[in-house]
Coordinates of C-alpha atoms in Angstrom, one line a residue:
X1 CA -17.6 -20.8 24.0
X2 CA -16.3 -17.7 22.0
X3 CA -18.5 -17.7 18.7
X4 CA -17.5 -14.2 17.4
X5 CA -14.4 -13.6 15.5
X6 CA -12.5 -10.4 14.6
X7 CA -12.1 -9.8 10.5
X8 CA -9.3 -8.3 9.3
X9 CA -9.8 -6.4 5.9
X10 CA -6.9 -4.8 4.0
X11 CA -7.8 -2.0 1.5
X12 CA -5.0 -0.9 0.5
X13 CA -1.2 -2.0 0.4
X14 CA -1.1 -5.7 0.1
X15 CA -0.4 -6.3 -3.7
X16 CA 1.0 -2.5 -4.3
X17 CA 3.3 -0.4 -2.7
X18 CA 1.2 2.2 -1.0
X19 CA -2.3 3.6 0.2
X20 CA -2.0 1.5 2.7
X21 CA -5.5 0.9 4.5
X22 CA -6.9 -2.0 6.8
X23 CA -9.5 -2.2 8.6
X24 CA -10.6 -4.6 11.6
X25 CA -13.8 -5.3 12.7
X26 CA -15.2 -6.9 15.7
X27 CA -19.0 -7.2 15.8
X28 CA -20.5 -3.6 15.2
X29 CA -17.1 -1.8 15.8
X30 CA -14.2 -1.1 13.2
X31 CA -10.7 0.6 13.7
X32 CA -9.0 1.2 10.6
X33 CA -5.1 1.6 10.7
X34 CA -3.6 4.3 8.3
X35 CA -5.2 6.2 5.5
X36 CA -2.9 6.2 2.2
X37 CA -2.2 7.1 -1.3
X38 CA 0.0 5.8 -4.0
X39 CA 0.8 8.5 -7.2
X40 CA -0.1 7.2 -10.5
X41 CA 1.8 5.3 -13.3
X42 CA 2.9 7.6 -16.2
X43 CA 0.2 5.5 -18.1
X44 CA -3.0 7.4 -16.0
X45 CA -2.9 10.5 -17.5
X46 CA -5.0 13.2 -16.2
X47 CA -5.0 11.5 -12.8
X48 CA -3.1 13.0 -9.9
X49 CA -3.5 10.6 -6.9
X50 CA -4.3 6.9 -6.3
X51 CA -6.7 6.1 -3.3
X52 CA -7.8 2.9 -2.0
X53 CA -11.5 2.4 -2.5
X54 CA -13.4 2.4 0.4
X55 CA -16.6 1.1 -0.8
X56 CA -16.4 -1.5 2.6
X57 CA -16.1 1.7 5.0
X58 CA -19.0 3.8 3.5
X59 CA -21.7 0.6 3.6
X60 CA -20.2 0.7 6.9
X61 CA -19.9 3.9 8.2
X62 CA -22.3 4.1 11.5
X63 CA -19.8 1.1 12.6
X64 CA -16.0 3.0 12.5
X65 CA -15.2 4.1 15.4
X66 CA -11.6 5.7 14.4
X67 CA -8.4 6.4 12.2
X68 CA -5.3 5.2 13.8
X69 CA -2.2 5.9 11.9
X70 CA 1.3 4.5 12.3
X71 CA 3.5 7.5 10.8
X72 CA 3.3 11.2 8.6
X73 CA 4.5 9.5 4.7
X74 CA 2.4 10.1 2.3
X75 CA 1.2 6.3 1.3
X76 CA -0.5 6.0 4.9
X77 CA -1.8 9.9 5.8
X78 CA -2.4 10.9 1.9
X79 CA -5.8 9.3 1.4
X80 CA -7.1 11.1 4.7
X81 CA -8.6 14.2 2.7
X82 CA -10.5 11.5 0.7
X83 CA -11.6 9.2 3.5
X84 CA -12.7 12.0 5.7
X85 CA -14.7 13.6 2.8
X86 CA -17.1 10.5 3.0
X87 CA -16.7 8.9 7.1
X88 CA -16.8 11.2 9.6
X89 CA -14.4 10.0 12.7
X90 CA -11.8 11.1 14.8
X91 CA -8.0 10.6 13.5
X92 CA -5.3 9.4 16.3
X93 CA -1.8 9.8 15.5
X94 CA 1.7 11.0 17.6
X95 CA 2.5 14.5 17.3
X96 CA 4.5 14.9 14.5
X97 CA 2.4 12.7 12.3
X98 CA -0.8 14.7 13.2
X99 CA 1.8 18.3 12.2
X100 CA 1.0 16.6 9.0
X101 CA -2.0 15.9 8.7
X102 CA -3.0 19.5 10.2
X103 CA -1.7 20.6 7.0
X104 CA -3.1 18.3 4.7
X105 CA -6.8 18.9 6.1
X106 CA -6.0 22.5 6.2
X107 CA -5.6 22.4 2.6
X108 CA -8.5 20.6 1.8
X109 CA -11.0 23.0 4.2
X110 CA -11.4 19.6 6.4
X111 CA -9.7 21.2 9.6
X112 CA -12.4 22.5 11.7
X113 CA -14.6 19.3 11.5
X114 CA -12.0 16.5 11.9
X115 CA -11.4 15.7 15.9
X116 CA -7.4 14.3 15.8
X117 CA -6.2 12.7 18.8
X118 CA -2.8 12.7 20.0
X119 CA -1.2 9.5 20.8
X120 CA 2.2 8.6 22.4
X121 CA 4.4 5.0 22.9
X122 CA 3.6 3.4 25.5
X123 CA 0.5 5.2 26.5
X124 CA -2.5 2.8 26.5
X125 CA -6.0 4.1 24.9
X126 CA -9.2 2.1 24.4
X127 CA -11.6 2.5 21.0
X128 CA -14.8 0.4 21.0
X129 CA -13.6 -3.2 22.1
X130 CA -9.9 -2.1 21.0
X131 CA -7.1 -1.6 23.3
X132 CA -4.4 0.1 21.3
X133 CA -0.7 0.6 22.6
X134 CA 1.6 2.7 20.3
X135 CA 4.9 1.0 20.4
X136 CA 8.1 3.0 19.4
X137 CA 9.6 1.7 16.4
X138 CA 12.1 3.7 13.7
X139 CA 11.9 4.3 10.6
X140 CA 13.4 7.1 7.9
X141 CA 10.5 9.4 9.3
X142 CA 10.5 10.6 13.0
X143 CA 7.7 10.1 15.7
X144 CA 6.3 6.1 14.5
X145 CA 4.7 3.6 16.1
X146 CA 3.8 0.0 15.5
X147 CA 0.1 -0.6 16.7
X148 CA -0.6 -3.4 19.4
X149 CA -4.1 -3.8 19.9
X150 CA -5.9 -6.0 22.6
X151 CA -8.9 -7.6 20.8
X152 CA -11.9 -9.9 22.8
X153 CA -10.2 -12.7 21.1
X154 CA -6.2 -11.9 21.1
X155 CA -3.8 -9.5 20.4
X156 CA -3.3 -8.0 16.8
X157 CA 0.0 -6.0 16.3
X158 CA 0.5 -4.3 13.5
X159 CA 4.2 -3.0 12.6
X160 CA 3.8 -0.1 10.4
X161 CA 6.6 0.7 8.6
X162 CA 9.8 0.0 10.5
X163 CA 13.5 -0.9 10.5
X164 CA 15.3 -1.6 14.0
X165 CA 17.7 1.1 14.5
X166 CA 19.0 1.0 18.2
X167 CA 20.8 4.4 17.8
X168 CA 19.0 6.9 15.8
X169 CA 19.6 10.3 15.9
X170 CA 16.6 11.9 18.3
X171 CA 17.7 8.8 20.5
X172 CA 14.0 7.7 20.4
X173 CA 15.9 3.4 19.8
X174 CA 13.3 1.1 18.7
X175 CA 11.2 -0.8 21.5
X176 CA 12.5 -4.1 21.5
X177 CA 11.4 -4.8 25.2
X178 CA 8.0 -3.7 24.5
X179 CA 7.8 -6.6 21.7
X180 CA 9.1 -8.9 23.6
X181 CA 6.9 -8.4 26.9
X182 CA 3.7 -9.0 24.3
X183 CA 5.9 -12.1 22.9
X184 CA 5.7 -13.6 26.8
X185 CA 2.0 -12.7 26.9
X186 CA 1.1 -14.4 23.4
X187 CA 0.0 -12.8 20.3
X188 CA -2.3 -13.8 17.9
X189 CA -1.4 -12.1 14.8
X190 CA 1.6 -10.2 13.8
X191 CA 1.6 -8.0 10.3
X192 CA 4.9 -6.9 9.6
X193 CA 6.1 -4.6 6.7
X194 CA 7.0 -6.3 4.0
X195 CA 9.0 -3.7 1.8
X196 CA 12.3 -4.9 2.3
X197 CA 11.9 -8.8 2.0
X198 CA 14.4 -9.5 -0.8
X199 CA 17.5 -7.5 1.0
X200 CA 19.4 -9.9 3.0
X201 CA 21.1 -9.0 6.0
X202 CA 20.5 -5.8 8.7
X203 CA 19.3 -2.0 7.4
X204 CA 22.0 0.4 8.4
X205 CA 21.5 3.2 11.1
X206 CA 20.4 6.5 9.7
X207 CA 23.8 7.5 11.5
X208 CA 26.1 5.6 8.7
X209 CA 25.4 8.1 5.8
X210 CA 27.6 11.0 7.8
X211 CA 31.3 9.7 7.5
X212 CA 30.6 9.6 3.1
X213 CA 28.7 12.8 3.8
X214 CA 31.3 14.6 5.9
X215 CA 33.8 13.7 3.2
X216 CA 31.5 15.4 0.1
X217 CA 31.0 18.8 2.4
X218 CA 35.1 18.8 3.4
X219 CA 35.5 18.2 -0.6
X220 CA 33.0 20.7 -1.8
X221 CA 34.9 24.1 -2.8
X222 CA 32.0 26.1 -4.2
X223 CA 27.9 25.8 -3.4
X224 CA 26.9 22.6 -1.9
X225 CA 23.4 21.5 -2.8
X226 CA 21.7 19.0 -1.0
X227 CA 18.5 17.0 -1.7
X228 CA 16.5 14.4 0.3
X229 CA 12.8 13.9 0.9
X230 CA 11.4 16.3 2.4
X231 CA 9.9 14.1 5.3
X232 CA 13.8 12.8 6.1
X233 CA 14.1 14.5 9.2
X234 CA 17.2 12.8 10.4
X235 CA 18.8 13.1 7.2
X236 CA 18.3 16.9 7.2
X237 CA 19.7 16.9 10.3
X238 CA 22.4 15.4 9.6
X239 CA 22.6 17.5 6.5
X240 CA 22.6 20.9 8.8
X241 CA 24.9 19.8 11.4
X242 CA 27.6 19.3 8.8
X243 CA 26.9 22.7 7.4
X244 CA 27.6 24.2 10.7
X245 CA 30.7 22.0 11.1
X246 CA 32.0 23.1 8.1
X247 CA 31.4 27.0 8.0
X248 CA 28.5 27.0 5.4
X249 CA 25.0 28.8 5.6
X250 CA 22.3 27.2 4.9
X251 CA 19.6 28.5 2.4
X252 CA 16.2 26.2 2.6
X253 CA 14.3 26.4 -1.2
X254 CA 11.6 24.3 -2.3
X255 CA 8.0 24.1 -0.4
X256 CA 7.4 20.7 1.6
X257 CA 11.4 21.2 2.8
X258 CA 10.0 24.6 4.0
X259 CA 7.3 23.1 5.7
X260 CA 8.9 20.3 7.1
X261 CA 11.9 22.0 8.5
X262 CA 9.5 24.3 10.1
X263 CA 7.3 21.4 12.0
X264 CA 10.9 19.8 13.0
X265 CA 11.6 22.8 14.3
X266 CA 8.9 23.8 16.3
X267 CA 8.5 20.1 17.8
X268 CA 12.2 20.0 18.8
X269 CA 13.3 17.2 15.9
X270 CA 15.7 20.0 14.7
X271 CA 17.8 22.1 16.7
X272 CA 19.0 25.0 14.1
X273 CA 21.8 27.7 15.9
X274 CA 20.8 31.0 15.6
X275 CA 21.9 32.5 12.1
X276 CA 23.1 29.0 10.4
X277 CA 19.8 29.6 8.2
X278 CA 19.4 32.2 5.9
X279 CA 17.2 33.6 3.3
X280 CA 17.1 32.7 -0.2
X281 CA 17.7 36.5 -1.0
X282 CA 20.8 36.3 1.4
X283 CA 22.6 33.7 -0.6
X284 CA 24.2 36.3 -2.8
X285 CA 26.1 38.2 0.6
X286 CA 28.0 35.1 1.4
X287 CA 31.1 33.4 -0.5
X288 CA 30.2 30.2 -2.4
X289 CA 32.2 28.2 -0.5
X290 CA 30.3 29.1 2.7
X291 CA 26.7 28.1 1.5
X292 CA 24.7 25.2 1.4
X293 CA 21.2 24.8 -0.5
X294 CA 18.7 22.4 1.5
X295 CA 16.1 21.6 -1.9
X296 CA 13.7 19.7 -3.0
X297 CA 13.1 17.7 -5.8
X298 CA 15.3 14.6 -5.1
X299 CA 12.8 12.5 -7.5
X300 CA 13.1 14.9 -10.6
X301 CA 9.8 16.4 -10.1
X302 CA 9.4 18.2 -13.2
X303 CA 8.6 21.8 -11.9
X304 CA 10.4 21.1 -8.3
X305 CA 13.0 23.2 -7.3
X306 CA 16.0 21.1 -8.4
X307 CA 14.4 20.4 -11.3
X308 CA 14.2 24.1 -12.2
X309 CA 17.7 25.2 -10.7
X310 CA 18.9 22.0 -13.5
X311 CA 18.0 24.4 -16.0
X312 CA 19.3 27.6 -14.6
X313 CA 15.3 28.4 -14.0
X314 CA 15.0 29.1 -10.3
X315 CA 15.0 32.8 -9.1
X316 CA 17.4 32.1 -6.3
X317 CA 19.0 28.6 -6.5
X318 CA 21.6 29.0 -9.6
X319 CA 23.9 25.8 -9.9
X320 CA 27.0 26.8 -11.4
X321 CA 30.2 24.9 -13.0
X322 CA 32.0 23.4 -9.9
X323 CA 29.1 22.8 -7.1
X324 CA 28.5 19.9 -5.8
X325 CA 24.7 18.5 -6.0
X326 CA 23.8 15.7 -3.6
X327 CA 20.7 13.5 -4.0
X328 CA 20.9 11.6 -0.6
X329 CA 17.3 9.5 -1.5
X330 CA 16.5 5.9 -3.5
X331 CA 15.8 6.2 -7.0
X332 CA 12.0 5.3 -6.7
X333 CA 11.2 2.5 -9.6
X334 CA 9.2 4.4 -12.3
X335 CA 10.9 8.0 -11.4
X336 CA 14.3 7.0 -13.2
X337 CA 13.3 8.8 -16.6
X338 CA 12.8 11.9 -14.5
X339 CA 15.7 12.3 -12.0
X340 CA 18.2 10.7 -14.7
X341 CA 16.7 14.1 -16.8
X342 CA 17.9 16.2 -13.7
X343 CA 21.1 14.8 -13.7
X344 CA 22.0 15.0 -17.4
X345 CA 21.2 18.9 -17.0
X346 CA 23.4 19.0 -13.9
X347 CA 26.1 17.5 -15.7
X348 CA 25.5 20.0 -18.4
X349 CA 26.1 22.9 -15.9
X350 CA 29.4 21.1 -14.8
X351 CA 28.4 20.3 -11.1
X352 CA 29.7 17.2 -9.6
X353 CA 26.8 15.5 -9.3
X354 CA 27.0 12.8 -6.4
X355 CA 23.4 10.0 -6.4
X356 CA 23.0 6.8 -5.1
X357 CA 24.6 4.8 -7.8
X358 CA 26.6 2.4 -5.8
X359 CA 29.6 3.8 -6.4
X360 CA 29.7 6.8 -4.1
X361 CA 29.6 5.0 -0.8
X362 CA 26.8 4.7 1.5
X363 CA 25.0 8.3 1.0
X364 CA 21.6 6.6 1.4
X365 CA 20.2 4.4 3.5
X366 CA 16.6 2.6 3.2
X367 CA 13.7 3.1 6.2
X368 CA 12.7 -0.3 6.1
X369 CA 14.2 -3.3 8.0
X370 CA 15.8 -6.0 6.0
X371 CA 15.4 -9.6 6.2
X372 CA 17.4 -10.2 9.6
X373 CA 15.0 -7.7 11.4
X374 CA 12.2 -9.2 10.1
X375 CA 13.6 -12.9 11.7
X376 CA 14.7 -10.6 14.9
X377 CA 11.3 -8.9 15.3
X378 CA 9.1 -12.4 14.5
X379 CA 11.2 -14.6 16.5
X380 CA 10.5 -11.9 19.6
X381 CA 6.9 -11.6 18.6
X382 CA 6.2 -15.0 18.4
X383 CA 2.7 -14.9 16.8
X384 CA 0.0 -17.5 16.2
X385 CA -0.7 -16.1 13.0
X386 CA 1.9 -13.8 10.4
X387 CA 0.3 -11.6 8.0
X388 CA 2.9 -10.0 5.5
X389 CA 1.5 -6.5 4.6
X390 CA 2.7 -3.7 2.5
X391 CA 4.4 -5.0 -0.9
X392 CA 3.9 -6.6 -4.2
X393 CA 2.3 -10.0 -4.1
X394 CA 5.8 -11.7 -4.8
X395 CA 6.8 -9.5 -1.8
X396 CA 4.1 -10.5 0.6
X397 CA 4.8 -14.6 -0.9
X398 CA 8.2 -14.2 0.0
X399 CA 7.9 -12.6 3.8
X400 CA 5.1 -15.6 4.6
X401 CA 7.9 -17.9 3.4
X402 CA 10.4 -16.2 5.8
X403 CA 8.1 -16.7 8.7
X404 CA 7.4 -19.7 8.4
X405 CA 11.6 -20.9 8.1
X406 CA 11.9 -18.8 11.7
X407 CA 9.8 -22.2 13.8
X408 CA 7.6 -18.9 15.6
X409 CA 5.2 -19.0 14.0
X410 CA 2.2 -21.4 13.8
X411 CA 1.0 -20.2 10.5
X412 CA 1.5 -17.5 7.7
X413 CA -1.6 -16.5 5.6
X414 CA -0.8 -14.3 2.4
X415 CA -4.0 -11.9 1.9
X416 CA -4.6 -9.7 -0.9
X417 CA -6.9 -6.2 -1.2
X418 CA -10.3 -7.1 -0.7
X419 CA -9.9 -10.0 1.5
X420 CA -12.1 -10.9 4.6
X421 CA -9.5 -13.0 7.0
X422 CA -11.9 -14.3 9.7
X423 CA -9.4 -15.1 13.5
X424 CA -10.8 -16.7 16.8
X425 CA -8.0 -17.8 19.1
X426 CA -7.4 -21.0 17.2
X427 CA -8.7 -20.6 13.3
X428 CA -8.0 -17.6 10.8
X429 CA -9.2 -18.5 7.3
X430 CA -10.1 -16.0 4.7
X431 CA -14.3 -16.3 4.4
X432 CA -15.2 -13.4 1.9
X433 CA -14.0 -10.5 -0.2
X434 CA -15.1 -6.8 -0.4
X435 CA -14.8 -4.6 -2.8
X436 CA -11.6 -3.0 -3.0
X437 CA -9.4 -1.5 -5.8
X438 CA -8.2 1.8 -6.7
X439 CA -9.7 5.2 -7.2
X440 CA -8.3 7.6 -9.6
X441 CA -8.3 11.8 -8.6
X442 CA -8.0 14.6 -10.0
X443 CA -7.7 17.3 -7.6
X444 CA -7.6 20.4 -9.2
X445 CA -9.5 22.5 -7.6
X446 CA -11.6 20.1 -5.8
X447 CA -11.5 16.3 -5.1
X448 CA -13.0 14.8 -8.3
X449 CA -13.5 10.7 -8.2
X450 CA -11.7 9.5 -12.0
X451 CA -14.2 6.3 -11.8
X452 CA -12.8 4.6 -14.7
X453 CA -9.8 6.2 -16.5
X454 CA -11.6 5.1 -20.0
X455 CA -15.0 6.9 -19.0
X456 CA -13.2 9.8 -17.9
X457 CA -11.1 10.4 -20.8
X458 CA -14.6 10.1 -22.9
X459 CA -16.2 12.2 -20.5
X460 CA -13.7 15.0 -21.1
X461 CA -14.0 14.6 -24.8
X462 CA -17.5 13.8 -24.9
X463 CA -18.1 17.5 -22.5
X464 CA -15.0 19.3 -22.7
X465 CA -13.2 18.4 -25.6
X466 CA -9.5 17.9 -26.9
X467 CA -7.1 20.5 -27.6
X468 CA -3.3 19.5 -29.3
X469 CA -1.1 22.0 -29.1
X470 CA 1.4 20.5 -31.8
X471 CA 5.3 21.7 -31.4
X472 CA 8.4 21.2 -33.9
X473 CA 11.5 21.4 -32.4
X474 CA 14.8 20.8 -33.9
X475 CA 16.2 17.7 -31.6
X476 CA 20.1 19.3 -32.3
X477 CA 19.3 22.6 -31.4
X478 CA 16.2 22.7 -29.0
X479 CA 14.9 25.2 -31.6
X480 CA 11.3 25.4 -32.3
X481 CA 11.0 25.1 -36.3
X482 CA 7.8 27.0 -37.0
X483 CA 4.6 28.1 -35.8
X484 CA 2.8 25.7 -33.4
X485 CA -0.1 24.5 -34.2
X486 CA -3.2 24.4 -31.6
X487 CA -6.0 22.1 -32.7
X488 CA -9.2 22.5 -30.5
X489 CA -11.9 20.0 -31.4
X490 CA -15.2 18.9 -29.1
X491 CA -16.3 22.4 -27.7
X492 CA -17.3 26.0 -28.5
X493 CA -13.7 27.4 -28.7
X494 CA -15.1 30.7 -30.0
X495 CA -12.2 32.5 -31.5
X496 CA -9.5 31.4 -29.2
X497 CA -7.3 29.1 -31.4
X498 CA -5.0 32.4 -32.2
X499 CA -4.7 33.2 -28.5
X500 CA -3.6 29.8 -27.6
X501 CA -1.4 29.7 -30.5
X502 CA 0.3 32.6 -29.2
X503 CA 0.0 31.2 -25.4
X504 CA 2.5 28.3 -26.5
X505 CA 4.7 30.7 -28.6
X506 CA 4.9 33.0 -25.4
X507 CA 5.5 29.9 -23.0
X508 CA 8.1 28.7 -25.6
X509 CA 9.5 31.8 -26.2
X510 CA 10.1 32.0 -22.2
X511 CA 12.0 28.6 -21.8
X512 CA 16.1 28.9 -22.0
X513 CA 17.4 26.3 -24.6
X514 CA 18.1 23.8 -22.3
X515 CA 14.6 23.7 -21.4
X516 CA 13.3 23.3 -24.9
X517 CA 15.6 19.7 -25.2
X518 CA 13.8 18.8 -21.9
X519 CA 10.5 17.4 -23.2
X520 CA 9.0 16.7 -20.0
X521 CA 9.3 20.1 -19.0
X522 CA 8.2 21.6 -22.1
X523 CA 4.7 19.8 -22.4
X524 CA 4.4 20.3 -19.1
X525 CA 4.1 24.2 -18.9
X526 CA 2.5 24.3 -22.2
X527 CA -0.3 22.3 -20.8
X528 CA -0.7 24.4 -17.8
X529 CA -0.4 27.9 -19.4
X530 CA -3.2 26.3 -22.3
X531 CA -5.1 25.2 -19.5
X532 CA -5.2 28.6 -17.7
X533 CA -5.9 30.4 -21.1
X534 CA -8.6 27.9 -21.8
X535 CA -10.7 27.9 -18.2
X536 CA -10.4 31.6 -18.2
X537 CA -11.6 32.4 -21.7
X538 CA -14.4 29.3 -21.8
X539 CA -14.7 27.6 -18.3
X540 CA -13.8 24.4 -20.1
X541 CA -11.6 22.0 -18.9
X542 CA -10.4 19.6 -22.0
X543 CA -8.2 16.9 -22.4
X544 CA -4.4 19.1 -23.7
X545 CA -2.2 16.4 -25.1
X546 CA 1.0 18.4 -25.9
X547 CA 2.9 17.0 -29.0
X548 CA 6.3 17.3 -29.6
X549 CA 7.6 16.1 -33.4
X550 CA 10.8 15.9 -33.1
X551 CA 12.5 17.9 -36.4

């Protein structure tokens, strides 16, 4: 009789949206599936990045055998540089994912020592006791794959981030056939993204955002300025095809859309004419009426591209009074303060501003299947067991619900970070818990662990003090009222107060005054200068709270 059992442990994504992380474990061997980050609330200050802890994977190091990742966003590659600083194993992941992580280990000086892997659909490859077969699924990002792998006891298949479009744009349709073959064979356990739960219906094809998007470009009668994440390859596609269509250059500004654009090119995701793009330096040789701007920002950034073109602060992308500015993305919750900001300033520059409001037609459409492709994919899938992953705990509630109301499956088990869920082929019950939660960085210059945001903050003031650079601004005029004050308290500031009190009037004095009424902005660039003044002059790094009293 079988007396082992594989574990499933999720360390990430299940109870938050993103750094999604899991890990399964048979006997001595373990496989963990994606690597990812979530960015912090507004509340963490001083943190940049939010990374699962992996407290479970470093006791148990000498046992991982690999990384396996499903697709290139940033909430299942991002916590790489931060797993692979601690577990040294190789990384499998399809070619355009691994583009991306290239660059991310690059950055982070972990290149040379990583071994990645590449995978394909369809194309079988064994790790340990683990037979994994990439399965082609679509999503808003190119090159994805849900994850079936043949355990000793059953097969686990893990979705990754998906919606079922049968017609995408690279004509790479999701594998339907391939889930339903492993529906015939039996599987064991299905986890399924759970993003999209509370939408009803079918996720439209990437392809339904061009009719409303032909219609702004054969409208638009001066620049046209279009934003999107930078990792929507299709939606950038579509973007440049239109351009072409309709006579207009196209100018790429802002550094991931570089960098993206690039990797689409060079793998054959985008197929740009010879001489559609141009050079930011070009844009002033061409009629406005023949240019588009491919930018970033689309989430109101404060010091992204768009932001700074909002208030007439970019060297080359200038938003004047009739363009047209389109955000083609979601409003992410928590980001609405910020790209609302963006489009005030927009306004203020008289651009048509065109966002995902409901009331512009579809411009938008989401990468995550809704609740009829969850039924579809479940009912194909047929699984013993459903595991709801990625999401909210009201999300994951919900999608177990769901299952359970399709008649496939035997049994839906809602697990949490942490959790130990113990299968054989007829049990899975949750045995244990691990330690799990989030870690707080700061990655200035290096990856530093914020351990506890409390301890950090009176690490900083206990070591490197506290300095408030204190700012009075006319709210009417965006005028700065007198003199700010820099108070430095907590370390040996030698004679320095002056020089930062002059630092803020210089940054101040450089800001137009529409930036001043931007507050975001404006504490923003005053704590970077101050910091730059401060590490140069002392080699401290303290705690710069920017205050703005409002006159």
């Amino acid at each position: 009789m079988q007396t082992n059992k594989l574990k499933i442990i999720p360390l990430g994504g299940l109870g938050e949206f993103g750094m999604n992380c899991l890990a399964l474990q048979w006997e001595d061997d373990i496989l963990v599936i994606d690597a990812g980050l979530m960015f912090p609330e507004s509340e963490l200050l001083g943190v940049d990045i939010v990374v699962p802890d992996i407290t479970y994977l470093v006791e148990n190091k000498e046992k991982i055998r690999a990384i396996v990742l499903t697709h290139g966003h940033e909430d299942h590659i991002g916590g790489l540089p931060w797993i692979l600083s601690e577990i040294k194993v190789p990384v499998y992941a399809t070619e355009f994912t691994l583009a991306y992580v290239e660059g991310k280990l690059e950055e982070h000086h972990l290149l040379d020592e990583t071994e990645l892997i590449e995978i394909a659909p369809k194309q079988k490859f064994t790790i340990g006791p683990f037979i994994i077969e990439p399965i082609r699924v679509t999503h808003s990002l190119v090159d994805c794959v849900a994850l079936a792998v043949e355990t000793p006891v059953g097969i686990v298949i893990h979705t990754g981030d998906f919606k079922i479009d049968l017609s995408p744009l690279d004509d790479h349709a999701f594998d339907l056939h391939t889930f339903a073959e492993y529906g015939k064979r039996g599987v064991l356990a299905l986890l399924q993204d759970s993003t999209n739960v509370e939408r009803p219906g079918y996720t439209p094809s990437e392809r339904a955002v061009r009719p409303r998007l032909d219609e702004i470009f054969s409208r638009a009668r001066k620049k046209l300025f279009f934003s999107c994440f930078s990792s929507s390859i299709y939606r950038i596609r579509i973007a440049m095809e239109l351009a072409r269509e309709h006579k207009r250059k196209v100018c790429i500004i802002g550094r991931s859309m570089v960098e993206s654009t690039e990797i689409a090119q060079d793998l054959g995701y985008l197929d740009v004419p010879t001489g559609l793009v141009i050079n930011p330096g070009q844009m002033k040789d061409y009629p406005v009426d023949q240019l588009m701007v491919l930018i970033s920002g689309t989430q109101g950034e404060p010091m992204s591209a768009l932001s700074r073109a909002a208030v007439d602060n970019h060297k080359h992308a200038r938003v004047d009074k009739g363009d047209t500015v389109v955000l083609s993305s979601r409003i992410i919750p928590g980001n609405e303060k910020g790209i609302f900001r963006v489009i005030d300033h927009l306004y203020r520059r008289d651009a048509n501003v065109i966002y995902d409001d409901g009331s512009h037609g579809l411009i938008h459409v989401s990468g995550h299947g809704s609740q009829e492709e969850m039924r579809l994919l479940i009912n194909l899938v047929k699984p013993k067991f459903f595991i709801p992953v990625h999401g909210d705990y009201r999300y994951l509630r919900r999608h177990a619900q769901i299952a359970m109301e399709t008649g496939s499956v035997e049994h839906a088990i809602v697990i949490e970070d942490g959790d130990v869920l113990e299968l054989d082929r007829d049990d899975a019950r949750k045995i244990d818990k691990v330690t799990a939660g989030r870690v707080l960085i700061d990655s200035g210059s290096s990856i530093d662990v914020v351990e506890d945001l409390v301890i950090r903050d009176r690490r900083i003031l206990s070591e490197d003090g506290i300095v408030l650079a204190i700012l009075a601004i006319n709210k009417r005029t965006g005028i700065v009222e007198r003199t700010p004050e820099v108070v430095m308290r907590g370390f040996a500031a030698g004679d320095i107060t002056e020089e930062a009190r002059m630092c803020v009037m210089k940054t101040l004095d450089s800001l137009s005054g529409e930036e001043k009424t931007d507050y975001g902005m404006v504490k923003e660039k005053v704590r970077v200068d101050l910091k730059r003044l401060i590490q140069k002059s002392t080699g401290r790094r303290p705690l710069i709270m920017p205050v703005i009293l409002e006159i």
